[in-house]
Short mmCIF file of C-alpha atoms in Angstrom, two decimals:
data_model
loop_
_atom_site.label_atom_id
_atom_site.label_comp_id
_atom_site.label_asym_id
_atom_site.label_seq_id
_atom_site.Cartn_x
_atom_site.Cartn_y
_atom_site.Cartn_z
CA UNK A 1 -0.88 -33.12 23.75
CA UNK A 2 0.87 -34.61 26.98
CA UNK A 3 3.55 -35.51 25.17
CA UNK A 4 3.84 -32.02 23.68
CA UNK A 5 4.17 -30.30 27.20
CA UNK A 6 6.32 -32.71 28.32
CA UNK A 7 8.47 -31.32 25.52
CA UNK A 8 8.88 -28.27 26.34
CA UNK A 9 9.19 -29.27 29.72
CA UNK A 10 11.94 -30.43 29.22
CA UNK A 11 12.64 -27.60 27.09
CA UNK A 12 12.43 -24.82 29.36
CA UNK A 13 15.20 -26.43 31.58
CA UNK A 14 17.96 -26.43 28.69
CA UNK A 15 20.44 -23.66 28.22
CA UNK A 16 19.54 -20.74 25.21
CA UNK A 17 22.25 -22.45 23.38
CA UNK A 18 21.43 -26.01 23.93
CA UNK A 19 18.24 -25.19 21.94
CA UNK A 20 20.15 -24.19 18.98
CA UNK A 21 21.71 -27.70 18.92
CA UNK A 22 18.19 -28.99 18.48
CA UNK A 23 17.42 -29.60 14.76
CA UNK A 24 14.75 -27.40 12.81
CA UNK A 25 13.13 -29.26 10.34
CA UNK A 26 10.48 -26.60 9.31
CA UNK A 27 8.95 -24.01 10.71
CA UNK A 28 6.19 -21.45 10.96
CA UNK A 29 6.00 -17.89 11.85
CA UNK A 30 2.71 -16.34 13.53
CA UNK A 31 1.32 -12.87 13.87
CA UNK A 32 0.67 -13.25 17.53
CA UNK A 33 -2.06 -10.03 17.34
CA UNK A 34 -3.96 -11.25 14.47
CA UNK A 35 -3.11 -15.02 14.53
CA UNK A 36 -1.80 -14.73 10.96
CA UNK A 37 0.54 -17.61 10.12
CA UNK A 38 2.48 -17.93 7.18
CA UNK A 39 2.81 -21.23 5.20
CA UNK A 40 5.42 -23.37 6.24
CA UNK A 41 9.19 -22.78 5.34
CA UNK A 42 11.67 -25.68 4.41
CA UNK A 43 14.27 -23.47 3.08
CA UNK A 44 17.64 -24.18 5.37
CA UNK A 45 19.47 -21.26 4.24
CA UNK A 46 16.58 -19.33 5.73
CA UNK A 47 15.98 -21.25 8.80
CA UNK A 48 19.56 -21.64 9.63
CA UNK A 49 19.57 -17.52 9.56
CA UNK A 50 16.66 -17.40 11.50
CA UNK A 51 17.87 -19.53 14.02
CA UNK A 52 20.72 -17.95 13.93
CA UNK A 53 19.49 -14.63 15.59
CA UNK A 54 16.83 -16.29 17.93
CA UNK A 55 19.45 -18.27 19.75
CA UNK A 56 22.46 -15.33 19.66
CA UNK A 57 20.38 -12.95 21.33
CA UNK A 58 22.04 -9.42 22.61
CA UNK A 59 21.18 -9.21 26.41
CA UNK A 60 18.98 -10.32 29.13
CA UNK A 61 16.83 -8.59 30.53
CA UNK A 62 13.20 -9.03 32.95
CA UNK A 63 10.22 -9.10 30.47
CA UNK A 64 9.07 -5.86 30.03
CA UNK A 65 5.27 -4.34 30.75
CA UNK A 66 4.80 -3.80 26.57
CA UNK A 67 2.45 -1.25 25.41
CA UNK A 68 -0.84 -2.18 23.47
CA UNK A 69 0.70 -0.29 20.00
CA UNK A 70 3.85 -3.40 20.34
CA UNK A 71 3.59 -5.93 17.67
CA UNK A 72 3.98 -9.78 18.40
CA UNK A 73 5.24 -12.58 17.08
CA UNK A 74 6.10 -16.35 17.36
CA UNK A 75 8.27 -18.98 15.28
CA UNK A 76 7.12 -21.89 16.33
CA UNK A 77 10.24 -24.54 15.25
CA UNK A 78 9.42 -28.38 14.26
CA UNK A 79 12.08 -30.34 15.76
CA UNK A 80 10.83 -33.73 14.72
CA UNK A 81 7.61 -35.70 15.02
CA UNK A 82 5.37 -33.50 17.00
CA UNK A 83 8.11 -31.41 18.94
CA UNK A 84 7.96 -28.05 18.59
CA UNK A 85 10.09 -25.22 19.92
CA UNK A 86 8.16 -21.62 20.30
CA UNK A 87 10.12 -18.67 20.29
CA UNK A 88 8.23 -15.33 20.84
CA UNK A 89 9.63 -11.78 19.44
CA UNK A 90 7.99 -8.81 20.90
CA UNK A 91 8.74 -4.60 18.82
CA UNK A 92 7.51 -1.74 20.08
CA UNK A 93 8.34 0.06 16.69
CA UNK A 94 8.01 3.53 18.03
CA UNK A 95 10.99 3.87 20.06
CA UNK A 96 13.06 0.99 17.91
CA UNK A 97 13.03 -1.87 20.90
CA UNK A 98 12.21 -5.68 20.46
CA UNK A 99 12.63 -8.61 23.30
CA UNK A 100 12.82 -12.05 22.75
CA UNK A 101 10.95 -14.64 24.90
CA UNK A 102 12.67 -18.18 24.53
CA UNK A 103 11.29 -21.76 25.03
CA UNK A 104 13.39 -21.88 28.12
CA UNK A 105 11.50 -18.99 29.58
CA UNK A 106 14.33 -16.69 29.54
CA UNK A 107 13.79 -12.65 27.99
CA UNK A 108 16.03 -11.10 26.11
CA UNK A 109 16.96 -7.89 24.22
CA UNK A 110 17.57 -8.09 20.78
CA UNK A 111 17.82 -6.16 17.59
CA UNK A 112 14.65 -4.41 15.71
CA UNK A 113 16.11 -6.31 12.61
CA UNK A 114 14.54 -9.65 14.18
CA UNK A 115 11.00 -8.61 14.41
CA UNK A 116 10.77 -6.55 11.14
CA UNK A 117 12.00 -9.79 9.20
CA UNK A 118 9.26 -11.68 10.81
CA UNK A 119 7.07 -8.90 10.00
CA UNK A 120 7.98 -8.99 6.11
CA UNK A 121 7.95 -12.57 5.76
CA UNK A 122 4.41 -13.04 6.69
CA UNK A 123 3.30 -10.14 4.79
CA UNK A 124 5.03 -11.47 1.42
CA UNK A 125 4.83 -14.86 1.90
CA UNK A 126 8.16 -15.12 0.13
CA UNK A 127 9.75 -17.17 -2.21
CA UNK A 128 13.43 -18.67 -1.34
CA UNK A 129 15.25 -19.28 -4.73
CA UNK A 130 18.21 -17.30 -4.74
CA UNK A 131 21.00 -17.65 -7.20
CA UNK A 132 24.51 -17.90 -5.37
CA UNK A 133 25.77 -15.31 -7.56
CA UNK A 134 23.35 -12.62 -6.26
CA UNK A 135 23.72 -13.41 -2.45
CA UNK A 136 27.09 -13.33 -2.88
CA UNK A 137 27.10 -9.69 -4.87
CA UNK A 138 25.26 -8.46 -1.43
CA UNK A 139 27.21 -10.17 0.81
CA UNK A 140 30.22 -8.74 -0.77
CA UNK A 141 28.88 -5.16 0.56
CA UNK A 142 27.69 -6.52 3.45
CA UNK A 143 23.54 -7.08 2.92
CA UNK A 144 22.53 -10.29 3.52
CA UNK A 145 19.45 -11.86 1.60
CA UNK A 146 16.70 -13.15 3.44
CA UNK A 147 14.01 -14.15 0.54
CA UNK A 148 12.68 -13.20 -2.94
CA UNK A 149 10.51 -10.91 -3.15
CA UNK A 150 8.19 -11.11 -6.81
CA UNK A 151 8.69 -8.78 -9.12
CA UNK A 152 7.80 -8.33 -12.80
CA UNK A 153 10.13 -7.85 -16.01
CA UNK A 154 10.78 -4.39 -17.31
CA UNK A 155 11.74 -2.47 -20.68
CA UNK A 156 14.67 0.14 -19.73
CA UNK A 157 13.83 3.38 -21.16
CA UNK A 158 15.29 4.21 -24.50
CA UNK A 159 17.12 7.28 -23.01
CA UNK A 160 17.71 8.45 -19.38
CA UNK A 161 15.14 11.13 -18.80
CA UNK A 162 13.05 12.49 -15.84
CA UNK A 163 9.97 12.30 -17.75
CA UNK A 164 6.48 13.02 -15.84
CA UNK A 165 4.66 10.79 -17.98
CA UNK A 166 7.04 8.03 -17.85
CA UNK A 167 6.90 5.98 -14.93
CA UNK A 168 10.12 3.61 -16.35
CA UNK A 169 12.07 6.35 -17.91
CA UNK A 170 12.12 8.50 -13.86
CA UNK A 171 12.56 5.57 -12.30
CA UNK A 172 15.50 4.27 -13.78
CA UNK A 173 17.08 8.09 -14.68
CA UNK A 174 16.75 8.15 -10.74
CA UNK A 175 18.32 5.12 -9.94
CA UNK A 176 21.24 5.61 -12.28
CA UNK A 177 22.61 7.84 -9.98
CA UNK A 178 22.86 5.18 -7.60
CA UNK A 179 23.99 2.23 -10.06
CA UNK A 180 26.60 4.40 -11.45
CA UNK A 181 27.75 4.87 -7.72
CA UNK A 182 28.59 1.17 -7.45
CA UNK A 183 30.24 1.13 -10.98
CA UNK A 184 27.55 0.19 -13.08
CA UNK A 185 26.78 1.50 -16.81
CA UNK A 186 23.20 0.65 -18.06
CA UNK A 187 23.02 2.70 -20.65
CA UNK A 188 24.34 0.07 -23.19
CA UNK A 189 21.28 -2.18 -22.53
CA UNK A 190 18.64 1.10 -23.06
CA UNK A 191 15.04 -0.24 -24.77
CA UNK A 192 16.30 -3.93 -23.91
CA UNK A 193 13.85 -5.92 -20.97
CA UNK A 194 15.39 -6.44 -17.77
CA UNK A 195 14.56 -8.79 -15.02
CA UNK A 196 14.55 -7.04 -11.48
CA UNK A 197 15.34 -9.62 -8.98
CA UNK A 198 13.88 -7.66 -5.75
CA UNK A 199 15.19 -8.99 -2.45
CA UNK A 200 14.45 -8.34 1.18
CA UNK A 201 17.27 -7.76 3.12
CA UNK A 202 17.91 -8.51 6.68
CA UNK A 203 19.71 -5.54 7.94
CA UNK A 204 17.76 -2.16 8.10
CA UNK A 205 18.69 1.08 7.96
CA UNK A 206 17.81 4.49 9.76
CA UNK A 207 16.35 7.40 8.25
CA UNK A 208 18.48 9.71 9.94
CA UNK A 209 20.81 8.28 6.93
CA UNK A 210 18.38 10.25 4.22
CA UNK A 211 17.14 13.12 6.39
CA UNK A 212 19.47 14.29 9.24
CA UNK A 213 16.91 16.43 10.83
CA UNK A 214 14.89 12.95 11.78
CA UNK A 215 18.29 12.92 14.65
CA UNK A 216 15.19 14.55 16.74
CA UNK A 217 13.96 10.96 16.96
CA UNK A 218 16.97 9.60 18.23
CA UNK A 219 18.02 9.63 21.92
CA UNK A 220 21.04 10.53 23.91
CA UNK A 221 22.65 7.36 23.46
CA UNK A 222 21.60 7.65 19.37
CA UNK A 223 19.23 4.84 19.92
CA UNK A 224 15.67 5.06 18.20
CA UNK A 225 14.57 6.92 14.91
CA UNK A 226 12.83 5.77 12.12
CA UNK A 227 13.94 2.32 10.50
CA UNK A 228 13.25 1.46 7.49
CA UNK A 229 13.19 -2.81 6.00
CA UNK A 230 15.65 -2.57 2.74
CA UNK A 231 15.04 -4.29 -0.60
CA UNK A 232 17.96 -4.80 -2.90
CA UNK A 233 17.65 -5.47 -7.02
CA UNK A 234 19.78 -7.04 -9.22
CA UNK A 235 19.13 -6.24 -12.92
CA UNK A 236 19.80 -9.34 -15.01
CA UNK A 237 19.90 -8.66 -18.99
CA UNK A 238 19.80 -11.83 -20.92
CA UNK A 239 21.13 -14.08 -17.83
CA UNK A 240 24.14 -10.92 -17.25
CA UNK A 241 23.84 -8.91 -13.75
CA UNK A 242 23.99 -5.65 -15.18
CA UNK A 243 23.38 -3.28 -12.13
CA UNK A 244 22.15 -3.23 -8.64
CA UNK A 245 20.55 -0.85 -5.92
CA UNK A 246 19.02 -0.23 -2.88
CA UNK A 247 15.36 0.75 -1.91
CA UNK A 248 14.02 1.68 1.23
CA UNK A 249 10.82 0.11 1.91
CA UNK A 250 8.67 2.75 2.73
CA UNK A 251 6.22 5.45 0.92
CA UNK A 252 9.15 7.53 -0.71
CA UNK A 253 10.29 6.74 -4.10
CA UNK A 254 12.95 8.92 -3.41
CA UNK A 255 14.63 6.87 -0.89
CA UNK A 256 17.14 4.55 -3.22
CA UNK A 257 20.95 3.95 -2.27
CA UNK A 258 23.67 2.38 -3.91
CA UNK A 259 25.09 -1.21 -3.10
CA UNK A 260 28.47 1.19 -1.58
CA UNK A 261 25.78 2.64 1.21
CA UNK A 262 25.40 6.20 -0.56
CA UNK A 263 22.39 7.47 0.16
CA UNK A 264 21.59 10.63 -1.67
CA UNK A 265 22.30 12.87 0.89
CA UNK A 266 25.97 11.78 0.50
CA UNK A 267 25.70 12.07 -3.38
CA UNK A 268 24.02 14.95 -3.99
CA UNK A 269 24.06 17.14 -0.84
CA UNK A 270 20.53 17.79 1.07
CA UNK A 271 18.86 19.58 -1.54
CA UNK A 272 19.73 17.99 -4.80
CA UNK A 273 17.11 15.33 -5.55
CA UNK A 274 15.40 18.63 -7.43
CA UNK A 275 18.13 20.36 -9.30
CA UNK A 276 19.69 16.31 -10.35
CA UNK A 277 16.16 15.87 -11.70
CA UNK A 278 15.54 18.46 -13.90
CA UNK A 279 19.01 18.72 -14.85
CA UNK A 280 17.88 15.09 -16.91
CA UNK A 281 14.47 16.32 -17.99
CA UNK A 282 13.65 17.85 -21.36
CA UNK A 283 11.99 21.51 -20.84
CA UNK A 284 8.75 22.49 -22.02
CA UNK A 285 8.24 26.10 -22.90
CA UNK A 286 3.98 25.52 -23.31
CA UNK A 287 3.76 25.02 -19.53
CA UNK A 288 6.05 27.65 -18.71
CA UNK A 289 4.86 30.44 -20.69
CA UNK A 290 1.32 29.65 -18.42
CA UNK A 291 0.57 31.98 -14.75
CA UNK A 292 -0.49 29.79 -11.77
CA UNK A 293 -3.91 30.50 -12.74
CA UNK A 294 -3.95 29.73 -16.49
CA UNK A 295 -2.10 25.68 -14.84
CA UNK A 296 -4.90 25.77 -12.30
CA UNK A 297 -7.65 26.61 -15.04
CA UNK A 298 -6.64 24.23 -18.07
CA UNK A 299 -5.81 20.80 -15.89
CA UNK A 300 -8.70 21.17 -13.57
CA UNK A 301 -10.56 18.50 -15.17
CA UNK A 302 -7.73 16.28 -15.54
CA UNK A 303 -4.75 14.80 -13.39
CA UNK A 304 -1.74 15.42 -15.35
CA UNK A 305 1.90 14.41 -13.89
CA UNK A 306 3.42 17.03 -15.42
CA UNK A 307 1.82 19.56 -13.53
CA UNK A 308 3.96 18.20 -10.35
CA UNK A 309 6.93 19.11 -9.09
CA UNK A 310 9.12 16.50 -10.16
CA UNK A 311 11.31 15.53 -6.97
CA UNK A 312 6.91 15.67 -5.41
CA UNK A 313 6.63 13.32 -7.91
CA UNK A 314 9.29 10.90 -7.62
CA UNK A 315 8.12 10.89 -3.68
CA UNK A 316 4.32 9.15 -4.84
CA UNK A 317 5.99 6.11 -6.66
CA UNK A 318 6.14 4.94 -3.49
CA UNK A 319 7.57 1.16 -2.77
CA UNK A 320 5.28 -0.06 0.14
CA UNK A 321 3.62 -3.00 -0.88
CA UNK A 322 4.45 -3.05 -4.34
CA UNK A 323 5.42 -5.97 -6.09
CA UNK A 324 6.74 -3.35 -8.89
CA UNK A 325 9.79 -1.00 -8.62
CA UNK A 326 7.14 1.81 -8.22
CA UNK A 327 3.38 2.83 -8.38
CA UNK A 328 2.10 3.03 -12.16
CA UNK A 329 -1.16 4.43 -10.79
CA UNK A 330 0.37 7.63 -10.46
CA UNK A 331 0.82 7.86 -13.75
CA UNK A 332 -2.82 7.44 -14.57
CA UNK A 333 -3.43 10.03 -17.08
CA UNK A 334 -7.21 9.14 -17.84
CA UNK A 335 -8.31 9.66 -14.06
CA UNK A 336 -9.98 13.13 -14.01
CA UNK A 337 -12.27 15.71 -11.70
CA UNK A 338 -15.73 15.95 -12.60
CA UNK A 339 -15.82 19.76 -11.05
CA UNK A 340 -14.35 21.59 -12.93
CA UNK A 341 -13.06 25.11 -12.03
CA UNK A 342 -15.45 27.64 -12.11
CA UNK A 343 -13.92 30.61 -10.06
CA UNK A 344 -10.03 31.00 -9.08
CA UNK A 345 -8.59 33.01 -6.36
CA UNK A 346 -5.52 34.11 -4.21
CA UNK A 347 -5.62 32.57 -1.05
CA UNK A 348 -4.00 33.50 2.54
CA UNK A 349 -0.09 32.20 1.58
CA UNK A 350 2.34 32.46 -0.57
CA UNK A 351 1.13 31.36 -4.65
CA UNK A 352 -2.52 29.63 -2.74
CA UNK A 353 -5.66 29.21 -4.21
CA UNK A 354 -9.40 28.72 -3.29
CA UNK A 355 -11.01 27.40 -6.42
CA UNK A 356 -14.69 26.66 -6.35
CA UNK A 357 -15.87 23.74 -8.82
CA UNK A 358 -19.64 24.17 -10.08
CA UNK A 359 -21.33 21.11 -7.66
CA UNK A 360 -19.92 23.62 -5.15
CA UNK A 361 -16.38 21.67 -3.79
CA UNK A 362 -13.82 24.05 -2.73
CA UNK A 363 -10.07 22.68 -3.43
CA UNK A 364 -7.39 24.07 -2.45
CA UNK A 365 -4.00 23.74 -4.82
CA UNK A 366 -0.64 25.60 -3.84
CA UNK A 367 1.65 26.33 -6.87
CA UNK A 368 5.47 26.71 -6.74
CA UNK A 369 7.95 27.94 -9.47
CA UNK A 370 10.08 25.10 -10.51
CA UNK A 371 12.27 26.35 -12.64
CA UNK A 372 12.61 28.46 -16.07
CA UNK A 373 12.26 26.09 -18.39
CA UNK A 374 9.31 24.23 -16.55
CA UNK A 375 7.32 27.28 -15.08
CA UNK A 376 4.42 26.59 -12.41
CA UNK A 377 3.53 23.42 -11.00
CA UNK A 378 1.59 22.16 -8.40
CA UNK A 379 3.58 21.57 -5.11
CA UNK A 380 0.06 20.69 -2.89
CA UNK A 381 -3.69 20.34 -3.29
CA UNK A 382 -6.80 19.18 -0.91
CA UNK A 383 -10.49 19.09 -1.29
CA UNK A 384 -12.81 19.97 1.24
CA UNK A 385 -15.29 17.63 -0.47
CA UNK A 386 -17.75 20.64 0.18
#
């Protein structure tokens, strides 16, 4: 223990960059909050880009007075024997700010990219075998790799169509907007199994880059907003990269981008995740021959997908936490309501409904007209639970 504090000690009276000099052997990150640690990383390609940003920090600054919501971290570097160097990384994710607090005692400002790598790390507890072909392919447009994320193989559909029942088939008709954006063609390898290799990537990117009216976030100086960690995967076909694209990690399925940095705001315009959807979705005249009240009526009992609006839908395969490319749960067609409807009416709003189930639940579904060929479909619903 003496011998420990002498360390840093000495330490703290060293220069930022003298520190970097120091050799890591391993290290460990900590969730300072919750005194989560994450197992111990040996990888140099990941240390050396850790180290990298602690000791290149922006500016300095005095230590700010954080706020209770500010997450906290520390990397705590093994330099040998028992020497340790403990670097702590402060984010106050709200307003998109993160300090640094070194071993020499010294606070700086640095970039919200820091802190939300230490925050993915320890939640995936990564793995760091990356072929040199793929984090070259990213570096090439300017991602860089930080670990590998697990994923699971996958059958490409055998055609490219926005199917509600089809969790594969929308997923990938969705991101080959985005693959062929960067140049690739999948459609040769349709019904063959893929490997996704699913990355976390260092940089982040701003939401303002999918939804321009979340510039309300931002201030004067166009600081702030809502970031979001990225994830890249490469599709590899019998050992071949075949394709590759962007997700944001967040709730919204919807959020992909190409390996150019097209989002597809800048591919499709505002308001074309919709009309780009069904445009690659086969019609069905049953459900749209049926009023909003004959759709409420028959699928009471039973969640069907294809009662959704299919951009709605595209938004629940969600990619937070997933170790997939999407949610399959959405997709569960055997999950139903034990209430079913027994009386149906027009509520205040546009296409609303108060239906009353027999144990006495009141739900409340809102219907929208999708298009000709798909008729009504459910845009929102919520159950009082009484």
């Amino acid at each position: 223990m003496k011998k420990l504090l002498c360390l840093l000690m000495l330490l703290a009276m060293l220069p930022l960059t003298a520190l970097a000099e120091f050799p890591v052997q391993d290290l460990t990150l900590v969730n300072a909050k919750t005194k989560q640690a994450s197992q111990t990383i040996t990888d140099a390609a990941y240390i050396d880009l850790l180290m990298g940003m602690l000791t290149t920090p922006v500016e300095r600054c005095d230590f700010p007075e954080l706020p209770n919501r500010a997450r906290a971290y520390e990397v705590h570097c093994h330099l040998g024997e028992q020497k340790y160097a403990i670097y702590q990384v402060f984010h106050d994710d709200l307003y998109n700010q993160a300090w640094l607090l070194a071993p020499t005692g010294e606070s700086f400002r640095v970039g919200c990219e820091l802190p939300l790598l230490l925050q993915n790390t320890l939640a995936d507890r990564p793995t760091f075998t990356i072929p040199d072909e793929h984090r070259a392919l990213l570096a090439d447009h300017g991602w860089t790799i930080a670990f590998h994320r697990a994923c699971m193989f996958e059958t490409l559909p055998t055609e490219l169509t926005a199917s509600r029942t089809d969790p594969t088939a929308l997923h990938f008709t969705w991101a080959d907007l985005f693959l062929r954006d960067a140049g690739y063609d999948v459609t040769p390898y349709l019904g063959k199994t893929v490997l996704p290799y699913m990355y976390y990537l260092v940089e982040p990117i701003n939401r303002v880059r999918w939804v321009p009216a979340d510039a309300r976030f931002l201030t004067e100086g166009g600081t702030g907003g809502v970031l979001y960690s990225m994830k890249a995967i490469v599709l590899e076909c019998e050992g071949e990269i075949i394709g590759a694209y962007l997700l944001a990690l967040s709730w919204d399925g919807s959020n992909l981008m190409s390996l150019t940095g097209n989002t597809v705001i800048d591919l499709l315009g505002e308001d074309g995740i919709r009309d780009y959807l069904l445009a690659h979705s086969e019609p069905d005249a049953d459900l749209a021959a049926l009023t909003p009240e004959e759709v409420i009526q028959r699928y009471s009992e039973t969640y069907d997908p294809r009662l959704e609006i299919i951009d709605g839908l595209l938004s629940k395969m969600g990619t937070a936490h997933e170790s997939g490319l999407y949610r399959r749960s959405e997709y569960d067609l055997s999950a139903t309501q034990t209430d079913p409807a027994v009386s149906i009416r027009k509520a205040e709003g546009a296409n609303h409904y108060e239906v009353h189930g027999k144990s006495g639940d009141v739900w409340y579904p809102a219907l929208a007209w999708e298009s000709d060929q798909t008729g009504w479909k459910i845009e929102s619903y919520y159950n009082t639970g009484y």
